PDB file of C-alpha atoms in Angstrom:
ATOM      1  CA  THR P 310     -27.304   5.201  -9.638  1.00 96.00           C
ATOM      2  CA  GLN P 311     -23.984   5.060  -7.856  1.00 97.00           C
ATOM      3  CA  VAL P 312     -21.853   7.894  -9.204  1.00 97.00           C
ATOM      4  CA  TYR P 313     -18.668   7.960  -7.041  1.00 95.00           C
ATOM      5  CA  ARG P 314     -15.285   9.407  -8.141  1.00 93.00           C
ATOM      6  CA  ALA P 315     -15.241  12.698 -10.090  1.00 97.00           C
ATOM      7  CA  PRO P 316     -17.600  14.987 -12.064  1.00 98.00           C
ATOM      8  CA  ASN P 317     -16.835  13.402 -15.442  1.00 97.00           C
ATOM      9  CA  TYR P 318     -17.938  10.020 -14.071  1.00 98.00           C
ATOM     10  CA  VAL P 319     -21.038  11.549 -12.501  1.00 98.00           C
ATOM     11  CA  ALA P 320     -22.143  13.068 -15.840  1.00 98.00           C
ATOM     12  CA  ALA P 321     -21.404  10.065 -18.014  1.00 98.00           C
ATOM     13  CA  ARG P 322     -22.900   7.427 -15.760  1.00 98.00           C
ATOM     14  CA  ILE P 323     -26.194   9.329 -15.059  1.00 98.00           C
ATOM     15  CA  ASP P 324     -26.655   9.795 -18.778  1.00 97.00           C
ATOM     16  CA  ARG P 325     -25.865   6.199 -19.557  1.00 97.00           C
ATOM     17  CA  HIS P 326     -28.172   4.826 -16.905  1.00 97.00           C
ATOM     18  CA  ARG P 327     -30.967   7.240 -17.884  1.00 97.00           C
ATOM     19  CA  ALA P 328     -30.759   5.897 -21.447  1.00 97.00           C
ATOM     20  CA  MET P 329     -31.553   2.439 -20.076  1.00 97.00           C
ATOM     21  CA  LEU P 330     -34.796   3.605 -18.436  1.00 97.00           C
ATOM     22  CA  ARG P 331     -38.198   4.625 -19.689  1.00 97.00           C
ATOM     23  CA  PRO P 332     -38.439   8.367 -20.382  1.00 93.00           C
ATOM     24  CA  GLY P 333     -39.453  10.368 -17.332  1.00 91.00           C
ATOM     25  CA  THR P 334     -38.214   7.783 -14.805  1.00 96.00           C
ATOM     26  CA  PRO P 335     -36.777   9.452 -11.687  1.00 97.00           C
ATOM     27  CA  LEU P 336     -33.085   8.776 -11.290  1.00 98.00           C
ATOM     28  CA  ALA P 337     -31.317   9.750  -8.027  1.00 98.00           C
ATOM     29  CA  ALA P 338     -27.560  10.103  -7.728  1.00 98.00           C
ATOM     30  CA  ILE P 339     -25.700   8.296  -4.927  1.00 98.00           C
ATOM     31  CA  LEU P 340     -22.529  10.357  -4.331  1.00 98.00           C
ATOM     32  CA  HIS P 341     -19.612   9.389  -2.026  1.00 96.00           C
ATOM     33  CA  CYS P 342     -18.303  11.151   1.022  1.00 95.00           C
ATOM     34  CA  TYR P 343     -15.801   8.661   2.427  1.00 93.00           C
ATOM     35  CA  ASP P 344     -12.062   8.529   1.782  1.00 94.00           C
ATOM     36  CA  ARG P 345     -11.208   5.280   0.010  1.00 91.00           C
ATOM     37  CA  SER P 346      -7.463   5.488   0.519  1.00 92.00           C
ATOM     38  CA  GLN P 347      -7.591   6.529   4.185  1.00 92.00           C
ATOM     39  CA  SER P 348     -10.308   3.959   4.933  1.00 89.00           C
ATOM     40  CA  ALA P 349      -7.819   1.321   3.810  1.00 89.00           C
ATOM     41  CA  LEU P 350      -5.272   2.812   6.246  1.00 87.00           C
ATOM     42  CA  LEU P 351      -7.830   2.599   9.083  1.00 84.00           C
ATOM     43  CA  LYS P 352      -8.606  -1.021   8.261  1.00 84.00           C
ATOM     44  CA  ALA P 353      -4.896  -1.725   8.426  1.00 87.00           C
ATOM     45  CA  GLY P 354      -4.601  -0.161  11.871  1.00 86.00           C
ATOM     46  CA  SER P 355      -2.947   3.124  10.787  1.00 88.00           C
ATOM     47  CA  ALA P 356      -4.068   6.644  11.602  1.00 89.00           C
ATOM     48  CA  ALA P 357      -5.988   8.867   9.185  1.00 90.00           C
ATOM     49  CA  ASP P 358      -5.519  12.596   8.512  1.00 94.00           C
ATOM     50  CA  PRO P 359      -8.699  14.659   8.460  1.00 94.00           C
ATOM     51  CA  ALA P 360      -6.899  17.560   6.672  1.00 95.00           C
ATOM     52  CA  ALA P 361      -6.055  15.278   3.772  1.00 96.00           C
ATOM     53  CA  PHE P 362      -9.675  13.968   3.416  1.00 96.00           C
ATOM     54  CA  GLN P 363     -10.760  13.175  -0.165  1.00 96.00           C
ATOM     55  CA  PRO P 364     -13.170  13.954  -1.694  1.00 97.00           C
ATOM     56  CA  ASP P 365     -12.618  17.459  -0.380  1.00 97.00           C
ATOM     57  CA  GLY P 366     -15.252  20.138  -0.241  1.00 97.00           C
ATOM     58  CA  PRO P 367     -14.818  21.489  -3.817  1.00 97.00           C
ATOM     59  CA  LEU P 368     -14.985  17.992  -5.275  1.00 98.00           C
ATOM     60  CA  MET P 369     -18.099  17.011  -3.348  1.00 98.00           C
ATOM     61  CA  ARG P 370     -19.700  20.295  -4.409  1.00 98.00           C
ATOM     62  CA  ALA P 371     -18.801  19.763  -8.078  1.00 98.00           C
ATOM     63  CA  ASN P 372     -20.143  16.227  -7.991  1.00 98.00           C
ATOM     64  CA  ALA P 373     -23.427  17.304  -6.438  1.00 98.00           C
ATOM     65  CA  PHE P 374     -24.035  20.137  -8.828  1.00 98.00           C
ATOM     66  CA  MET P 375     -22.933  17.995 -11.784  1.00 98.00           C
ATOM     67  CA  ALA P 376     -25.633  15.515 -10.826  1.00 98.00           C
ATOM     68  CA  LEU P 377     -28.152  18.351 -10.770  1.00 98.00           C
ATOM     69  CA  ALA P 378     -26.986  19.614 -14.152  1.00 98.00           C
ATOM     70  CA  HIS P 379     -27.783  16.168 -15.477  1.00 98.00           C
ATOM     71  CA  ASN P 380     -31.276  16.269 -13.954  1.00 97.00           C
ATOM     72  CA  ALA P 381     -30.794  13.928 -11.005  1.00 98.00           C
ATOM     73  CA  SER P 382     -34.114  13.522  -9.211  1.00 97.00           C
ATOM     74  CA  GLY P 383     -32.430  13.332  -5.801  1.00 97.00           C
ATOM     75  CA  LEU P 384     -29.037  13.289  -4.067  1.00 98.00           C
ATOM     76  CA  LEU P 385     -27.727  10.836  -1.535  1.00 97.00           C
ATOM     77  CA  TRP P 386     -24.302  10.551   0.107  1.00 96.00           C
ATOM     78  CA  TRP P 387     -22.619   7.290   1.123  1.00 92.00           C
ATOM     79  CA  TRP P 388     -21.196   6.947   3.684  1.00 84.00           C
ATOM     80  CA  TRP P 389     -21.752   9.873   6.065  1.00 76.00           C
ATOM     81  CA  GLY P 390     -21.625   7.610   9.110  1.00 72.00           C
ATOM     82  CA  TYR P 391     -22.148   9.904  12.115  1.00 65.00           C
ATOM     83  CA  GLY P 392     -19.312   9.093  14.492  1.00 58.00           C
ATOM     84  CA  GLY P 393     -17.778   7.066  11.691  1.00 53.00           C
ATOM     85  CA  GLY P 394     -14.564   5.166  11.819  1.00 53.00           C
ATOM     86  CA  SER P 395     -15.820   2.372  14.009  1.00 58.00           C
ATOM     87  CA  ASN P 396     -16.888   0.445  10.875  1.00 70.00           C
ATOM     88  CA  GLY P 397     -13.478   0.921   9.175  1.00 76.00           C
ATOM     89  CA  TYR P 398     -14.608   3.775   6.879  1.00 86.00           C
ATOM     90  CA  PHE P 399     -12.980   7.211   7.137  1.00 90.00           C
ATOM     91  CA  THR P 400     -16.006   9.355   6.361  1.00 92.00           C
ATOM     92  CA  VAL P 401     -16.789  13.044   6.114  1.00 93.00           C
ATOM     93  CA  ALA P 402     -18.019  12.791   9.698  1.00 90.00           C
ATOM     94  CA  ASN P 403     -14.345  12.503  10.714  1.00 90.00           C
ATOM     95  CA  ALA P 404     -13.163  15.489   8.665  1.00 93.00           C
ATOM     96  CA  PRO P 405     -14.483  18.783  10.066  1.00 95.00           C
ATOM     97  CA  GLU P 406     -13.402  21.032   7.186  1.00 97.00           C
ATOM     98  CA  ALA P 407     -14.873  18.730   4.517  1.00 96.00           C
ATOM     99  CA  TRP P 408     -18.032  18.256   6.600  1.00 95.00           C
ATOM    100  CA  ALA P 409     -18.560  21.974   6.926  1.00 97.00           C
ATOM    101  CA  SER P 410     -18.191  22.339   3.126  1.00 97.00           C
ATOM    102  CA  LEU P 411     -20.646  19.544   2.434  1.00 97.00           C
ATOM    103  CA  GLN P 412     -23.139  21.130   4.858  1.00 97.00           C
ATOM    104  CA  GLU P 413     -22.835  24.387   2.931  1.00 98.00           C
ATOM    105  CA  THR P 414     -23.387  22.564  -0.363  1.00 98.00           C
ATOM    106  CA  VAL P 415     -26.503  20.853   0.914  1.00 98.00           C
ATOM    107  CA  ALA P 416     -27.832  24.126   2.314  1.00 98.00           C
ATOM    108  CA  ARG P 417     -27.376  25.863  -1.026  1.00 98.00           C
ATOM    109  CA  ILE P 418     -29.072  23.004  -2.922  1.00 98.00           C
ATOM    110  CA  HIS P 419     -31.937  23.226  -0.441  1.00 98.00           C
ATOM    111  CA  GLU P 420     -32.258  26.936  -1.293  1.00 98.00           C
ATOM    112  CA  LEU P 421     -32.576  25.920  -4.924  1.00 98.00           C
ATOM    113  CA  GLU P 422     -35.119  23.203  -4.254  1.00 97.00           C
ATOM    114  CA  PRO P 423     -38.103  25.309  -5.382  1.00 97.00           C
ATOM    115  CA  VAL P 424     -36.363  25.917  -8.676  1.00 98.00           C
ATOM    116  CA  LEU P 425     -35.310  22.280  -9.145  1.00 97.00           C
ATOM    117  CA  THR P 426     -38.806  20.925  -8.461  1.00 96.00           C
ATOM    118  CA  ALA P 427     -40.878  23.551 -10.303  1.00 97.00           C
ATOM    119  CA  ASP P 428     -42.267  23.101 -13.764  1.00 96.00           C
ATOM    120  CA  GLY P 429     -40.103  24.844 -16.337  1.00 97.00           C
ATOM    121  CA  GLU P 430     -38.263  24.549 -19.625  1.00 97.00           C
ATOM    122  CA  ILE P 431     -34.773  23.032 -19.216  1.00 98.00           C
ATOM    123  CA  VAL P 432     -31.897  23.461 -21.683  1.00 98.00           C
ATOM    124  CA  MET P 433     -28.694  21.524 -21.013  1.00 98.00           C
ATOM    125  CA  ARG P 434     -25.447  21.928 -22.959  1.00 97.00           C
ATOM    126  CA  VAL P 435     -21.758  20.953 -22.678  1.00 98.00           C
ATOM    127  CA  LEU P 436     -19.164  23.644 -23.472  1.00 98.00           C
ATOM    128  CA  THR P 437     -15.570  22.856 -24.468  1.00 98.00           C
ATOM    129  CA  PRO P 438     -13.730  26.101 -23.703  1.00 97.00           C
ATOM    130  CA  ALA P 439     -10.306  24.394 -23.803  1.00 96.00           C
ATOM    131  CA  GLU P 440      -8.928  21.109 -25.028  1.00 96.00           C
ATOM    132  CA  GLY P 441      -9.930  18.329 -22.654  1.00 96.00           C
ATOM    133  CA  VAL P 442     -12.006  20.703 -20.515  1.00 98.00           C
ATOM    134  CA  GLU P 443     -15.778  20.773 -20.270  1.00 98.00           C
ATOM    135  CA  VAL P 444     -18.266  23.100 -18.565  1.00 98.00           C
ATOM    136  CA  HIS P 445     -21.718  21.569 -18.186  1.00 98.00           C
ATOM    137  CA  VAL P 446     -24.541  24.155 -18.197  1.00 98.00           C
ATOM    138  CA  TRP P 447     -28.121  23.588 -17.043  1.00 98.00           C
ATOM    139  CA  GLU P 448     -30.577  26.417 -17.636  1.00 98.00           C
ATOM    140  CA  LYS P 449     -34.160  26.433 -16.423  1.00 98.00           C
ATOM    141  CA  ARG P 450     -36.763  29.010 -17.307  1.00 98.00           C
ATOM    142  CA  LEU P 451     -39.587  29.496 -14.804  1.00 98.00           C
ATOM    143  CA  ASP P 452     -42.531  31.885 -14.987  1.00 95.00           C
ATOM    144  CA  ASP P 453     -40.700  34.601 -13.049  1.00 95.00           C
ATOM    145  CA  ARG P 454     -36.941  33.931 -13.579  1.00 97.00           C
ATOM    146  CA  VAL P 455     -34.185  31.921 -15.186  1.00 98.00           C
ATOM    147  CA  VAL P 456     -31.673  29.933 -13.154  1.00 98.00           C
ATOM    148  CA  THR P 457     -28.465  28.399 -14.617  1.00 98.00           C
ATOM    149  CA  ILE P 458     -26.101  25.931 -13.039  1.00 98.00           C
ATOM    150  CA  ALA P 459     -22.628  25.754 -14.600  1.00 98.00           C
ATOM    151  CA  VAL P 460     -19.998  23.199 -13.517  1.00 98.00           C
ATOM    152  CA  ASN P 461     -16.355  22.955 -14.555  1.00 98.00           C
ATOM    153  CA  ARG P 462     -15.900  19.195 -14.985  1.00 98.00           C
ATOM    154  CA  ASP P 463     -12.110  19.315 -14.832  1.00 98.00           C
ATOM    155  CA  GLU P 464      -9.128  20.237 -12.654  1.00 97.00           C
ATOM    156  CA  GLN P 465      -8.052  23.065 -14.933  1.00 97.00           C
ATOM    157  CA  ALA P 466      -9.139  26.674 -14.454  1.00 98.00           C
ATOM    158  CA  VAL P 467     -10.905  28.010 -17.499  1.00 98.00           C
ATOM    159  CA  GLU P 468     -13.045  30.798 -18.941  1.00 98.00           C
ATOM    160  CA  ALA P 469     -16.200  29.743 -20.699  1.00 98.00           C
ATOM    161  CA  SER P 470     -18.855  31.645 -22.639  1.00 97.00           C
ATOM    162  CA  TRP P 471     -22.276  30.598 -23.923  1.00 98.00           C
ATOM    163  CA  GLU P 472     -25.477  32.120 -25.295  1.00 97.00           C
ATOM    164  CA  PRO P 473     -28.305  31.653 -22.825  1.00 98.00           C
ATOM    165  CA  ALA P 474     -31.500  30.169 -24.257  1.00 97.00           C
ATOM    166  CA  THR P 475     -33.428  32.972 -22.460  1.00 97.00           C
ATOM    167  CA  PRO P 476     -31.015  35.902 -21.976  1.00 96.00           C
ATOM    168  CA  PRO P 477     -31.509  38.510 -19.243  1.00 96.00           C
ATOM    169  CA  ALA P 478     -33.463  41.483 -20.547  1.00 93.00           C
ATOM    170  CA  ASP P 479     -31.049  43.978 -18.932  1.00 95.00           C
ATOM    171  CA  GLY P 480     -27.914  42.053 -19.934  1.00 95.00           C
ATOM    172  CA  ARG P 481     -26.901  41.270 -16.351  1.00 96.00           C
ATOM    173  CA  SER P 482     -27.014  38.107 -14.225  1.00 98.00           C
ATOM    174  CA  ARG P 483     -26.737  37.752 -10.520  1.00 98.00           C
ATOM    175  CA  VAL P 484     -24.315  35.063  -9.325  1.00 98.00           C
ATOM    176  CA  LEU P 485     -25.877  33.423  -6.317  1.00 98.00           C
ATOM    177  CA  TRP P 486     -23.883  33.272  -3.073  1.00 98.00           C
ATOM    178  CA  GLU P 487     -20.998  35.251  -4.596  1.00 98.00           C
ATOM    179  CA  GLU P 488     -22.209  38.875  -4.194  1.00 95.00           C
ATOM    180  CA  ARG P 489     -21.403  39.803  -7.760  1.00 98.00           C
ATOM    181  CA  GLU P 490     -23.017  40.153 -11.198  1.00 98.00           C
ATOM    182  CA  VAL P 491     -21.907  39.138 -14.636  1.00 97.00           C
ATOM    183  CA  ALA P 492     -22.677  41.368 -17.595  1.00 95.00           C
ATOM    184  CA  MET P 493     -23.474  39.892 -20.980  1.00 94.00           C
ATOM    185  CA  THR P 494     -20.907  40.379 -23.759  1.00 93.00           C
ATOM    186  CA  GLY P 495     -23.034  40.749 -26.829  1.00 94.00           C
ATOM    187  CA  ALA P 496     -25.293  37.719 -26.797  1.00 95.00           C
ATOM    188  CA  GLU P 497     -23.027  35.698 -24.515  1.00 97.00           C
ATOM    189  CA  LEU P 498     -22.553  35.154 -20.820  1.00 97.00           C
ATOM    190  CA  ARG P 499     -18.895  34.700 -19.926  1.00 97.00           C
ATOM    191  CA  ASP P 500     -17.280  33.770 -16.617  1.00 98.00           C
ATOM    192  CA  ALA P 501     -14.134  32.276 -15.120  1.00 98.00           C
ATOM    193  CA  PHE P 502     -14.194  28.901 -13.440  1.00 98.00           C
ATOM    194  CA  GLU P 503     -11.819  27.524 -10.856  1.00 98.00           C
ATOM    195  CA  PRO P 504     -10.775  23.888 -11.150  1.00 98.00           C
ATOM    196  CA  ARG P 505     -14.051  21.992 -10.635  1.00 98.00           C
ATOM    197  CA  GLY P 506     -15.703  25.358  -9.993  1.00 98.00           C
ATOM    198  CA  VAL P 507     -19.452  25.808  -9.762  1.00 98.00           C
ATOM    199  CA  HIS P 508     -21.450  28.975 -10.446  1.00 98.00           C
ATOM    200  CA  VAL P 509     -25.206  29.463 -10.215  1.00 98.00           C
ATOM    201  CA  TYR P 510     -26.790  32.393 -12.070  1.00 98.00           C
ATOM    202  CA  GLU P 511     -30.179  33.971 -11.752  1.00 98.00           C
ATOM    203  CA  TRP P 512     -31.991  36.697 -13.716  1.00 98.00           C
TER     204      TRP P 512
END
């Protein structure tokens, strides 16, 4: 399913399209990595600015992890276009900073692939820590660990707390790729999220 734009659209459209399918049908997410506005400039003969490329790295990361939080069976990006620009599209191939960020996002998802493809019990919930703000939380319990993906849907920084379905026995969770831990507060896990921030927890 084509889920361009922003994380709220990714979440809503995946859920809506899944409801149209038979239960258990794989549903991959086609995300975007070309700049609509600057592509129009290129087609009109104007110059584009790689530093102003949109979607930027944080937005592409939030979109990808939002798709995973809604159980996408695969991720594809349109239009990468190696050496792009010749076809009139200003793509991530033309924006070095955004390209490096997307590479990092894909590498991290690849690290998670054994978790994403393994059998396990999944619990998904949507938190509303502030008016108009949502944090989407995907928790998967495997035989040897629990992994949680949490995505701030919106452009507002926020703190969110939730009670894990399977809490860590020692009350602490490692935050992957961030070199820190989060301690439980009572029965809840609580963390701060940047605008469209993503955290992945493991215990």
